XYZ file of N, CA and C in Angstrom:
819
model
N -105.611 92.078 14.561
C -104.036 92.444 13.808
C -103.257 91.546 13.862
N -102.669 90.555 13.372
C -101.435 89.987 13.990
C -100.023 90.025 13.191
N -99.092 90.225 14.166
C -97.527 90.361 13.598
C -97.620 89.947 11.801
N -97.013 92.077 11.140
C -97.208 91.059 10.179
C -95.186 90.040 9.995
N -95.074 90.286 8.520
C -93.894 89.312 8.332
C -92.409 90.372 9.032
N -92.756 91.251 8.752
C -91.491 92.565 9.027
C -91.139 92.779 9.906
N -92.574 92.923 11.041
C -92.900 92.557 13.034
C -91.786 91.682 13.253
N -92.389 90.599 12.249
C -91.574 89.379 13.220
C -90.374 89.225 13.425
N -89.587 89.952 11.994
C -88.090 89.727 11.968
C -87.853 90.560 12.855
N -88.530 91.753 12.898
C -88.049 92.606 13.647
C -88.332 92.528 15.496
N -88.578 91.552 15.380
C -89.396 90.724 17.021
C -88.019 89.923 17.232
N -87.474 89.227 16.253
C -86.514 87.843 16.598
C -85.178 89.243 16.687
N -85.056 89.995 15.328
C -83.756 91.357 15.939
C -83.544 91.813 16.996
N -84.737 92.015 17.376
C -84.545 92.798 18.633
C -84.446 92.320 19.640
N -84.960 91.484 20.175
C -84.851 90.074 21.122
C -83.396 89.621 21.064
N -82.331 89.647 19.873
C -81.099 89.267 20.372
C -80.119 90.376 20.762
N -80.593 91.341 20.872
C -79.886 92.872 21.307
C -80.229 93.181 22.654
N -81.406 92.708 23.262
C -82.118 93.449 24.242
C -81.025 93.559 25.054
N -80.933 95.354 26.536
C -80.660 95.178 27.073
C -81.279 93.940 28.788
N -80.477 93.432 29.539
C -80.380 92.921 30.706
C -81.700 93.768 31.205
N -82.837 92.584 31.628
C -83.835 93.041 32.436
C -85.030 93.622 31.213
N -84.685 93.654 30.688
C -86.065 94.511 29.579
C -86.522 92.879 28.761
N -87.987 92.969 28.531
C -89.037 91.968 28.782
C -89.608 92.507 27.056
N -89.558 91.648 26.019
C -89.647 92.025 24.635
C -91.009 91.366 24.182
N -91.977 90.573 25.117
C -92.565 89.272 24.937
C -93.763 89.800 24.908
N -93.514 90.698 26.188
C -95.365 91.294 26.102
C -95.599 92.646 26.069
N -96.385 93.216 25.941
C -95.900 94.800 25.241
C -96.631 95.474 26.408
N -95.578 96.715 27.101
C -95.605 97.400 28.058
C -96.850 98.918 27.876
N -96.956 99.725 28.587
C -97.736 100.600 28.775
C -97.179 101.768 28.454
N -95.516 101.585 29.167
C -95.195 102.710 28.389
C -94.083 103.142 26.997
N -94.284 101.489 26.419
C -93.645 101.126 25.470
C -94.526 101.393 24.121
N -95.990 100.845 24.541
C -97.140 101.371 23.606
C -97.352 103.246 23.656
N -97.497 103.452 24.962
C -97.296 104.807 24.673
C -96.417 105.852 23.952
N -95.006 105.381 23.965
C -93.939 106.083 23.123
C -94.463 105.980 21.451
N -94.658 104.582 21.451
C -95.317 104.387 19.983
C -96.339 105.632 19.376
N -97.474 105.189 20.667
C -97.930 105.909 19.850
C -97.735 107.456 19.743
N -96.602 107.696 20.540
C -96.160 109.525 19.980
C -94.752 109.736 19.168
N -94.913 108.667 18.533
C -93.794 108.810 17.363
C -92.995 108.016 17.550
N -92.551 108.085 18.921
C -91.164 107.906 19.702
C -90.147 106.360 18.707
N -89.243 106.565 19.250
C -88.298 104.822 18.960
C -87.808 104.100 20.232
N -88.665 104.053 21.154
C -88.254 103.047 22.198
C -89.630 102.281 22.803
N -89.619 101.416 21.499
C -90.693 100.099 21.803
C -89.799 99.335 20.453
N -90.767 97.810 20.607
C -90.421 96.620 19.617
C -91.595 96.321 19.301
N -91.686 96.007 18.479
C -92.709 94.930 18.048
C -93.540 94.580 18.336
N -93.649 93.619 19.655
C -94.787 93.420 20.249
C -95.760 95.049 20.945
N -95.208 95.694 21.170
C -95.505 96.950 21.379
C -96.633 97.627 20.285
N -96.040 97.549 19.074
C -96.693 97.966 18.047
C -97.126 97.140 18.015
N -97.440 95.849 17.695
C -98.492 94.936 16.847
C -99.917 95.137 18.462
N -99.578 94.674 19.384
C -100.307 95.636 20.486
C -101.181 96.902 19.694
N -100.746 97.843 19.724
C -100.676 99.128 19.219
C -101.974 99.175 18.081
N -101.522 98.921 16.990
C -102.475 98.415 15.812
C -103.304 97.219 16.474
N -103.447 96.239 16.839
C -104.399 95.497 16.981
C -105.337 96.556 17.764
N -105.346 97.158 18.909
C -106.243 97.745 19.185
C -106.984 98.481 18.814
N -105.896 99.694 17.724
C -106.671 100.836 17.168
C -107.480 99.894 15.755
N -107.844 98.462 15.720
C -108.188 97.894 14.698
C -109.662 97.685 14.822
N -109.584 97.606 16.008
C -111.129 97.327 16.971
C -111.640 98.510 16.869
N -111.289 99.604 17.472
C -111.784 101.189 17.264
C -111.027 102.229 16.914
N -110.857 102.286 15.500
C -110.389 103.558 15.476
C -110.314 104.536 15.896
N -109.464 105.398 16.326
C -108.969 107.034 17.380
C -108.972 106.210 18.684
N -108.753 104.734 19.220
C -109.034 104.940 20.682
C -107.747 105.250 20.872
N -106.639 105.251 19.739
C -104.766 105.538 20.539
C -104.890 107.267 20.804
N -105.964 108.255 20.041
C -105.714 109.386 20.278
C -105.794 109.981 21.788
N -106.206 109.258 22.915
C -105.915 109.698 24.301
C -104.601 110.127 24.700
N -103.591 109.475 23.859
C -102.360 109.558 24.010
C -101.667 110.598 23.614
N -101.908 111.928 22.283
C -101.778 112.523 22.018
C -102.574 114.175 22.885
N -103.857 113.026 23.345
C -104.810 114.552 24.155
C -104.104 114.540 25.158
N -103.561 113.660 25.623
C -102.698 113.647 27.603
C -101.818 114.632 27.549
N -100.647 114.163 26.089
C -99.324 114.506 25.652
C -100.028 116.549 25.834
N -100.856 116.875 24.935
C -101.059 118.254 24.566
C -102.095 118.873 26.330
N -102.615 118.126 26.393
C -102.982 118.254 27.862
C -102.301 118.864 28.700
N -101.182 118.030 29.327
C -100.516 118.265 30.012
C -99.502 119.160 29.836
N -99.323 119.728 28.937
C -98.594 120.889 28.618
C -99.413 121.830 28.599
N -100.515 122.191 28.200
C -101.206 123.765 28.642
C -101.551 122.941 30.419
N -102.048 122.428 30.705
C -101.953 122.290 32.250
C -100.254 122.769 33.371
N -99.426 122.006 32.923
C -98.127 122.646 33.265
C -97.977 124.628 32.758
N -98.508 124.415 32.475
C -98.681 126.351 31.681
C -98.857 126.776 32.240
N -100.072 126.513 32.706
C -101.404 127.267 33.924
C -100.191 126.805 35.531
N -99.896 125.995 35.710
C -99.168 125.587 37.107
C -98.198 126.810 36.638
N -97.117 126.761 36.087
C -96.057 127.689 35.905
C -97.042 129.385 35.694
N -97.767 128.982 35.299
C -98.030 131.061 35.622
C -98.862 131.522 36.797
N -99.294 130.204 37.432
C -99.307 130.249 38.498
C -98.363 130.709 39.630
N -97.286 130.186 39.468
C -96.256 130.660 40.430
C -95.574 129.391 40.631
N -96.152 128.122 40.122
C -95.247 126.779 40.860
C -94.200 126.829 40.181
N -93.210 126.427 40.957
C -91.378 125.849 40.601
C -91.164 124.795 40.723
N -91.880 123.910 41.326
C -91.549 122.539 41.675
C -92.610 121.424 41.344
N -92.406 120.275 40.792
C -93.233 119.631 40.065
C -92.336 118.306 40.311
N -93.642 117.016 40.875
C -93.759 115.397 40.867
C -94.197 115.012 40.604
N -93.614 114.430 39.224
C -94.393 114.042 38.445
C -94.373 112.079 38.029
N -95.656 111.598 38.206
C -96.228 110.567 38.896
C -96.348 109.220 38.507
N -95.485 108.393 37.375
C -94.966 107.608 36.642
C -95.302 108.175 34.969
N -93.830 108.498 35.362
C -93.585 109.383 34.239
C -93.117 108.604 32.616
N -93.122 107.380 33.042
C -93.014 106.869 31.741
C -91.600 107.115 30.774
N -91.215 107.013 29.161
C -90.546 107.260 28.878
C -90.451 108.982 28.301
N -89.053 109.617 27.907
C -88.984 110.148 28.458
C -89.594 110.823 26.467
N -89.915 112.285 26.763
C -90.723 112.338 24.857
C -91.094 113.819 25.230
N -90.932 114.341 23.609
C -90.934 115.821 23.742
C -91.668 116.445 24.341
N -92.065 118.014 24.898
C -92.348 118.535 25.314
C -92.605 117.756 27.121
N -91.840 117.445 27.646
C -91.505 116.833 28.965
C -91.502 118.247 30.225
N -92.126 117.534 31.283
C -91.906 119.074 32.581
C -90.582 119.671 32.230
N -89.769 119.430 32.473
C -88.876 120.551 32.654
C -88.528 120.699 31.282
N -89.205 120.425 30.367
C -88.454 121.477 29.048
C -89.873 122.282 29.143
N -91.178 122.412 29.590
C -92.298 123.708 29.922
C -92.291 124.196 30.576
N -91.516 123.579 32.080
C -92.304 124.581 33.282
C -90.834 125.739 33.256
N -89.942 125.090 32.474
C -88.477 126.122 32.754
C -87.220 125.377 32.695
N -86.422 126.552 32.483
C -85.227 126.023 33.255
C -84.848 126.238 34.687
N -86.069 127.100 35.006
C -85.482 126.958 36.835
C -86.731 126.193 38.147
N -87.559 125.541 37.438
C -88.496 124.685 37.536
C -87.290 122.835 37.992
N -87.608 123.342 39.352
C -87.384 121.554 39.925
C -88.255 120.736 40.018
N -87.178 119.464 39.402
C -88.542 118.570 38.969
C -88.247 117.136 38.863
N -89.142 115.960 39.544
C -88.576 114.770 39.559
C -89.454 114.226 39.222
N -88.867 113.362 38.175
C -90.017 112.378 37.522
C -89.425 110.670 38.184
N -90.797 110.345 38.242
C -91.060 108.951 39.186
C -91.827 107.694 38.265
N -90.858 106.756 38.289
C -91.485 105.263 37.968
C -91.065 104.508 38.702
N -91.797 103.349 38.297
C -91.125 101.689 38.642
C -90.957 101.322 37.813
N -90.405 101.621 36.557
C -89.914 100.923 35.389
C -88.807 101.600 35.619
N -87.272 100.454 35.300
C -86.418 101.067 35.538
C -85.852 101.434 33.910
N -86.164 101.156 32.999
C -85.970 100.962 31.931
C -86.499 102.559 31.250
N -87.677 103.397 32.139
C -88.130 104.552 31.786
C -87.041 105.365 32.668
N -86.834 105.017 33.900
C -86.265 106.128 34.807
C -84.551 106.012 34.161
N -83.906 104.858 33.567
C -82.309 105.061 33.169
C -82.587 106.016 31.749
N -83.404 106.242 31.274
C -83.655 106.600 30.286
C -83.508 108.167 30.832
N -84.616 108.208 31.539
C -84.409 109.767 32.016
C -82.978 110.487 32.431
N -82.334 109.521 33.451
C -81.562 109.744 33.627
C -80.246 109.963 33.183
N -80.957 109.117 31.293
C -79.401 108.942 30.368
C -79.811 110.610 29.580
N -80.440 111.153 29.954
C -81.217 112.941 29.481
C -80.940 113.874 30.170
N -81.052 113.489 31.294
C -81.213 114.542 32.572
C -79.438 115.178 32.819
N -79.181 115.835 33.285
C -77.681 115.888 33.803
C -77.989 115.897 35.145
N -77.057 115.303 35.375
C -76.852 114.448 36.906
C -77.215 115.728 38.182
N -76.808 116.228 38.168
C -76.668 117.288 39.348
C -77.752 118.726 38.566
N -78.542 118.670 37.598
C -79.353 120.090 37.218
C -80.631 119.401 38.259
N -81.848 120.686 38.489
C -82.975 120.880 38.797
C -84.061 119.613 38.388
N -83.533 119.002 37.605
C -84.418 118.179 37.147
C -83.954 116.653 37.158
N -84.304 115.626 37.935
C -84.321 114.237 38.228
C -85.107 113.221 38.076
N -84.342 112.087 38.299
C -85.515 110.575 37.808
C -85.104 110.113 38.792
N -86.165 109.058 39.306
C -85.785 108.318 40.651
C -86.795 107.155 40.043
N -86.540 105.749 40.516
C -87.421 104.479 41.025
C -87.620 104.376 42.108
N -88.926 104.176 41.929
C -90.174 104.137 43.038
C -91.354 103.430 42.629
N -92.008 103.114 43.689
C -93.506 102.025 43.796
C -94.495 103.186 44.186
N -95.054 104.067 42.639
C -95.630 104.935 43.594
C -96.578 104.747 44.113
N -97.264 103.610 44.223
C -98.440 102.633 45.115
C -98.439 103.217 46.098
N -97.249 103.383 46.703
C -96.311 103.550 48.062
C -96.057 104.731 48.617
N -97.077 105.608 48.808
C -95.935 107.902 48.743
C -95.263 107.787 49.210
N -94.904 107.075 50.805
C -93.915 107.014 51.522
C -92.749 106.723 51.052
N -92.561 105.717 49.770
C -91.360 104.731 49.290
C -91.262 106.529 48.930
N -92.239 107.182 48.021
C -91.809 108.259 46.749
C -91.028 109.415 47.779
N -92.132 109.735 49.094
C -91.631 111.004 49.244
C -90.789 111.263 50.351
N -89.994 109.798 50.735
C -88.953 109.374 52.057
C -87.810 109.768 50.958
N -87.546 109.726 50.011
C -86.551 109.422 48.888
C -85.719 110.312 49.046
N -84.158 110.023 49.223
C -83.068 110.880 49.223
C -83.412 112.136 48.178
N -82.911 111.804 46.766
C -83.468 112.606 45.826
C -85.136 113.682 46.602
N -85.461 113.181 46.197
C -87.075 114.393 46.739
C -86.849 114.767 48.317
N -85.924 114.777 48.963
C -85.746 115.314 50.052
C -84.946 116.499 49.762
N -84.295 115.800 48.940
C -82.861 116.737 48.310
C -83.590 118.645 47.613
N -84.589 117.845 46.750
C -84.682 119.087 45.846
C -86.004 119.365 46.321
N -86.957 119.062 47.015
C -88.491 119.202 46.767
C -88.722 119.949 48.019
N -89.091 121.097 48.071
C -89.529 122.198 49.231
C -90.776 121.787 49.680
N -91.291 121.038 50.545
C -92.674 120.783 50.539
C -93.307 122.158 51.469
N -92.865 122.974 52.176
C -93.003 124.042 52.972
C -93.936 125.093 51.279
N -93.288 124.830 49.941
C -93.482 125.784 49.206
C -95.099 125.018 47.976
N -95.570 125.639 47.649
C -96.162 124.700 46.260
C -95.761 123.462 45.682
N -96.118 123.209 45.457
C -95.734 121.652 44.646
C -96.682 121.483 43.454
N -96.119 120.940 41.782
C -97.171 120.293 41.442
C -97.080 118.886 41.640
N -98.383 118.431 41.788
C -98.505 117.037 41.643
C -98.739 116.210 40.263
N -98.087 115.949 39.363
C -98.655 115.211 38.097
C -98.713 113.868 37.969
N -100.465 113.222 37.357
C -100.219 111.872 37.434
C -101.303 111.776 36.243
N -100.921 112.077 35.033
C -101.135 112.706 34.211
C -101.262 110.753 33.379
N -101.813 110.219 32.827
C -101.722 109.262 32.366
C -101.488 107.412 33.216
N -101.983 107.727 34.348
C -101.568 106.945 35.751
C -102.559 105.915 36.244
N -103.148 106.662 36.723
C -103.849 105.631 37.609
C -104.902 105.083 36.933
N -104.982 105.019 35.601
C -105.489 103.494 34.980
C -104.931 102.508 35.248
N -103.305 102.432 35.659
C -102.455 101.562 36.355
C -102.420 101.294 37.510
N -103.344 101.944 37.912
C -103.480 101.638 39.274
C -105.208 100.917 40.121
N -105.019 99.390 40.328
C -106.068 98.609 40.280
C -107.190 98.918 41.747
N -107.998 98.726 42.032
C -108.787 99.706 42.887
C -108.450 98.574 44.032
N -107.637 97.454 44.713
C -106.833 96.686 45.088
C -105.779 97.663 45.693
N -105.423 98.621 44.856
C -103.848 99.058 45.301
C -104.659 100.398 45.754
N -105.893 100.837 45.726
C -106.924 101.926 46.698
C -106.267 103.262 45.968
N -106.615 103.992 44.952
C -106.440 105.207 43.919
C -106.366 106.268 45.566
N -107.802 106.442 45.792
C -107.972 107.416 47.018
C -106.945 107.444 47.968
N -106.907 106.584 48.565
C -105.244 106.061 49.735
C -104.086 106.718 49.068
N -103.470 106.741 48.071
C -102.394 106.746 47.116
C -102.550 108.661 47.151
N -103.298 109.038 46.476
C -103.732 110.696 46.441
C -104.002 110.947 47.686
N -104.446 110.687 48.400
C -104.510 110.938 50.236
C -103.198 111.418 50.632
N -102.366 110.180 50.574
C -100.960 110.049 51.015
C -99.867 111.251 50.536
N -99.993 111.039 49.027
C -99.287 112.262 48.019
C -99.978 113.706 48.390
N -101.396 114.275 49.042
C -101.866 115.718 49.480
C -101.218 115.657 50.891
N -101.461 114.965 51.562
C -100.847 115.539 53.044
C -99.926 116.106 52.945
N -98.973 115.994 53.021
C -97.646 117.059 52.783
C -97.784 118.024 51.887
N -97.972 118.420 51.206
C -97.871 119.362 49.978
C -98.957 121.233 51.151
N -98.297 121.810 50.747
C -98.528 122.960 50.573
C -99.763 123.687 50.069
N -100.268 124.897 50.884
C -101.443 125.419 50.163
C -100.786 125.346 49.244
N -102.112 125.759 47.637
C -101.510 125.936 46.992
C -100.734 124.844 46.253
N -100.629 124.036 46.267
C -100.087 123.001 45.522
C -101.379 122.504 44.612
N -100.928 121.916 43.689
C -101.804 121.644 42.347
C -101.702 119.888 42.429
N -103.339 119.390 41.322
C -102.852 118.124 41.749
C -103.188 118.185 40.059
N -102.588 117.349 39.222
C -103.012 117.973 37.613
C -103.090 116.258 37.568
N -104.102 115.767 36.611
C -104.676 114.034 36.392
C -105.363 114.187 35.359
N -105.237 112.553 35.034
C -105.675 112.313 33.383
C -105.595 111.187 33.729
N -107.243 110.580 32.662
C -107.604 108.840 33.381
C -108.564 108.436 31.739
N -107.708 107.311 31.044
C -108.623 106.903 30.160
C -110.229 106.350 30.582
N -111.138 106.331 29.582
C -112.262 106.386 29.901
C -112.934 105.148 28.711
N -113.359 104.637 28.786
C -114.677 103.824 27.665
C -116.042 104.222 28.047
N -116.354 105.080 28.685
C -117.644 105.757 28.938
C -118.761 105.874 27.386
N -117.915 106.182 26.240
C -118.310 106.666 24.841
C -118.789 105.307 24.043
N -118.081 104.390 24.750
C -118.445 103.142 23.508
C -119.202 101.807 23.847
N -120.156 101.383 22.379
C -120.615 101.132 23.056
C -120.441 99.616 24.183
N -121.244 98.653 24.305
C -120.746 97.316 25.252
C -120.161 95.927 24.857
N -120.540 95.843 23.608
C -119.794 95.524 22.606
C -117.956 95.927 22.443
N -118.067 97.095 22.285
C -116.865 97.561 21.700
C -115.749 97.962 23.677
N -116.724 97.612 24.439
C -115.911 97.885 25.913
C -115.426 96.683 26.364
N -116.304 95.293 25.680
C -115.552 94.085 26.070
C -114.211 93.641 25.541
N -114.048 93.697 23.842
C -113.635 93.570 23.079
C -111.793 94.406 23.625
N -112.204 95.965 23.999
C -110.983 96.569 24.347
C -110.239 96.346 25.472
N -111.716 95.746 26.535
C -110.802 95.216 27.963
C -109.943 93.346 27.551
N -110.759 92.805 26.718
C -109.893 91.593 26.648
C -108.045 92.049 25.976
N -108.421 92.869 24.926
C -107.203 93.437 24.237
C -106.235 93.613 25.582
N -106.948 94.506 26.336
C -105.866 95.831 27.657
C -105.594 93.960 28.774
N -106.102 93.193 28.199
C -105.220 91.581 29.437
C -103.973 91.311 28.738
N -103.609 91.972 27.043
C -102.380 91.500 26.917
C -101.178 92.157 27.733
N -101.481 93.545 27.534
C -100.683 94.269 28.205
C -99.992 93.216 29.516
N -98.519 93.549 30.128
C -98.156 93.370 31.421
C -98.797 93.934 32.423
N -98.719 95.707 31.867
C -99.603 95.752 33.549
C -101.093 95.582 33.714
N -101.836 95.752 34.223
C -102.824 95.907 34.714
C -103.946 97.000 34.131
N -105.113 96.962 33.624
C -106.069 98.219 33.229
C -106.789 98.123 34.351
N -106.877 99.041 34.990
C -108.930 99.531 34.924
C -109.341 100.472 34.604
N -110.045 100.693 33.814
C -110.568 101.588 33.384
C -111.777 102.216 34.336
N -111.965 103.901 34.611
C -113.029 104.458 35.086
C -113.874 105.305 34.785
N -115.357 105.943 35.132
C -116.044 106.470 34.655
C -115.679 108.346 34.847
N -116.230 109.170 34.314
C -116.210 110.392 34.654
C -116.346 110.237 36.524
N -117.546 109.668 37.112
C -117.889 109.960 38.792
C -116.803 109.878 39.348
N -116.353 108.894 38.687
C -114.788 108.008 39.942
C -113.536 108.627 39.183
N -113.477 109.559 38.380
C -112.278 110.354 38.024
C -112.667 111.248 38.968
N -113.884 112.314 39.159
C -113.880 112.901 39.601
C -113.438 113.127 41.224
N -114.150 111.959 41.914
C -113.891 111.283 43.204
C -112.688 111.416 43.497
N -111.183 111.183 42.851
C -110.176 111.196 42.574
C -109.303 112.784 43.364
N -109.884 114.101 43.315
C -109.386 115.068 43.357
C -110.389 115.627 44.623
N -110.923 114.305 45.801
C -111.671 115.066 46.965
C -109.931 115.375 47.917
N -110.307 116.736 48.647
C -108.919 117.467 48.936
C -108.372 118.280 48.448
N -108.665 118.711 46.839
C -108.715 119.666 46.265
C -110.111 120.080 45.490
N -109.897 121.403 45.335
C -110.823 122.379 44.869
C -110.756 122.532 43.048
N -111.008 121.896 42.832
C -111.157 121.655 41.524
C -111.655 123.042 40.415
N -110.566 123.261 39.306
C -110.641 124.401 38.807
C -111.322 124.438 37.575
N -112.018 125.292 36.655
C -112.703 124.926 35.842
C -112.388 124.525 34.776
N -112.505 123.628 33.835
C -113.964 123.611 33.541
C -114.278 122.218 34.144
N -113.751 121.816 35.270
C -113.917 120.438 36.310
C -113.055 119.428 35.297
N -113.941 117.880 35.210
C -113.202 117.150 34.810
C -114.107 116.912 33.316
N -113.250 116.910 32.709
C -114.230 117.064 30.779
C -113.065 116.088 30.537
N -113.135 115.997 29.184
C -112.379 115.335 27.931
C -111.363 115.773 27.381
N -110.279 115.629 27.933
C -108.757 116.497 27.947
C -108.857 117.440 26.707
N -108.987 116.995 25.591
C -108.915 118.881 24.421
C -109.930 119.121 25.209
N -111.098 119.479 25.890
C -111.715 120.164 26.025
C -111.281 121.313 27.760
N -110.146 120.966 27.951
C -109.756 121.575 29.515
C -108.638 123.383 28.592
N -109.064 123.835 29.177
C -108.965 125.215 28.559
C -108.080 125.089 27.492
N -108.922 124.547 26.126
C -107.942 124.320 24.974
C -107.287 125.717 24.262
N -106.116 125.050 23.915
C -105.276 126.632 23.255
C -105.208 126.276 21.643
N -106.119 125.923 20.783
C -106.474 125.416 19.521
C -107.476 124.619 19.341
N -108.260 124.638 17.852
C -109.473 123.827 17.766
C -108.790 122.563 17.829
N -110.063 121.886 18.027
C -109.928 119.881 18.906
C -111.060 119.412 17.811
N -110.589 118.305 17.966
C -111.264 117.091 17.496
C -111.937 115.918 18.039
N -113.219 115.691 18.648
C -113.756 113.977 19.563
C -112.735 112.987 18.790
N -112.785 111.967 19.338
C -112.177 110.684 19.178
C -113.451 109.897 19.900
N -113.175 108.165 19.110
C -113.649 107.135 19.536
C -113.038 106.760 21.376
N -111.585 107.087 21.219
C -111.017 106.750 22.670
C -110.926 107.947 22.919
N -111.278 108.348 24.461
C -111.934 109.401 25.015
C -110.595 109.377 27.583
N -110.400 110.446 27.539
C -109.169 110.442 27.949
C -110.209 112.202 29.128
N -109.985 111.686 30.380
C -110.947 112.233 31.154
C -109.263 112.577 31.859
N -109.860 114.463 32.440
C -108.353 115.119 32.869
C -109.344 116.860 33.310
N -108.464 116.678 34.433
C -109.238 118.364 35.431
C -107.446 118.524 36.166
N -107.559 120.212 36.911
C -106.527 120.204 37.540
C -107.570 120.725 39.260
N -106.666 120.200 40.211
C -107.057 120.471 41.044
C -106.070 121.780 42.119
N -106.934 122.454 43.281
C -105.576 123.359 43.653
C -105.983 122.712 45.385
N -104.966 122.652 46.022
C -104.962 122.330 47.315
C -105.245 124.367 48.180
N -106.549 124.121 49.143
C -106.697 125.323 49.858
C -105.944 125.600 50.748
């Protein structure tokens, strides 16, 4: 699907007042995600990309909604298990149901993203001295995150931490080694810490659909790596998977009736012994 005349006009208007450093010439994961959730922090190029993807495989945008609902259920589980501090890797743009809203006012939360726009949006909506903070750091370099002054100030690694990596690792390439990244994040975590992880998969599509979707993925600013169930399960190395294991996100401890779609998201929660 190509840009409509309305979107073309919007694109010209948007580019006239873009903040410095914002690229509206290529769609970005965070802004497409925002659009799929009904947000306003996106541009014509992101909306056109989303429609193009959904025209190829109806329902492929569903994992964005599934991810948001899974994350809320998982955070509530961690909260009920007594966890009061959370580190969200690849937070993206603010959205309803963010960690600090679900975990409660006494929870300590650090949002981490490399995108300065995402971080600045979070910093604009979070009190500067509150228990929820947002920092810019490269999560493919865990030491950069863990040594950040804000993390050192508010996170007590002697106590359990909820490490949240929902809808993030598909943006981590094999060269960046997801297993290494998770190992380096896991090592300083106290016993009882939890990993919450979700990851889109194309396992349920036909080969010709997969090829077409991969072509569209190439238009994103970020490089997308889609993994299968076995690869996603392997990311939980060092954590004990909680029931029901790695499953389609709507099937992880559902709290409402759900329906499956052509787009699938794998999800799971693990606990560090």
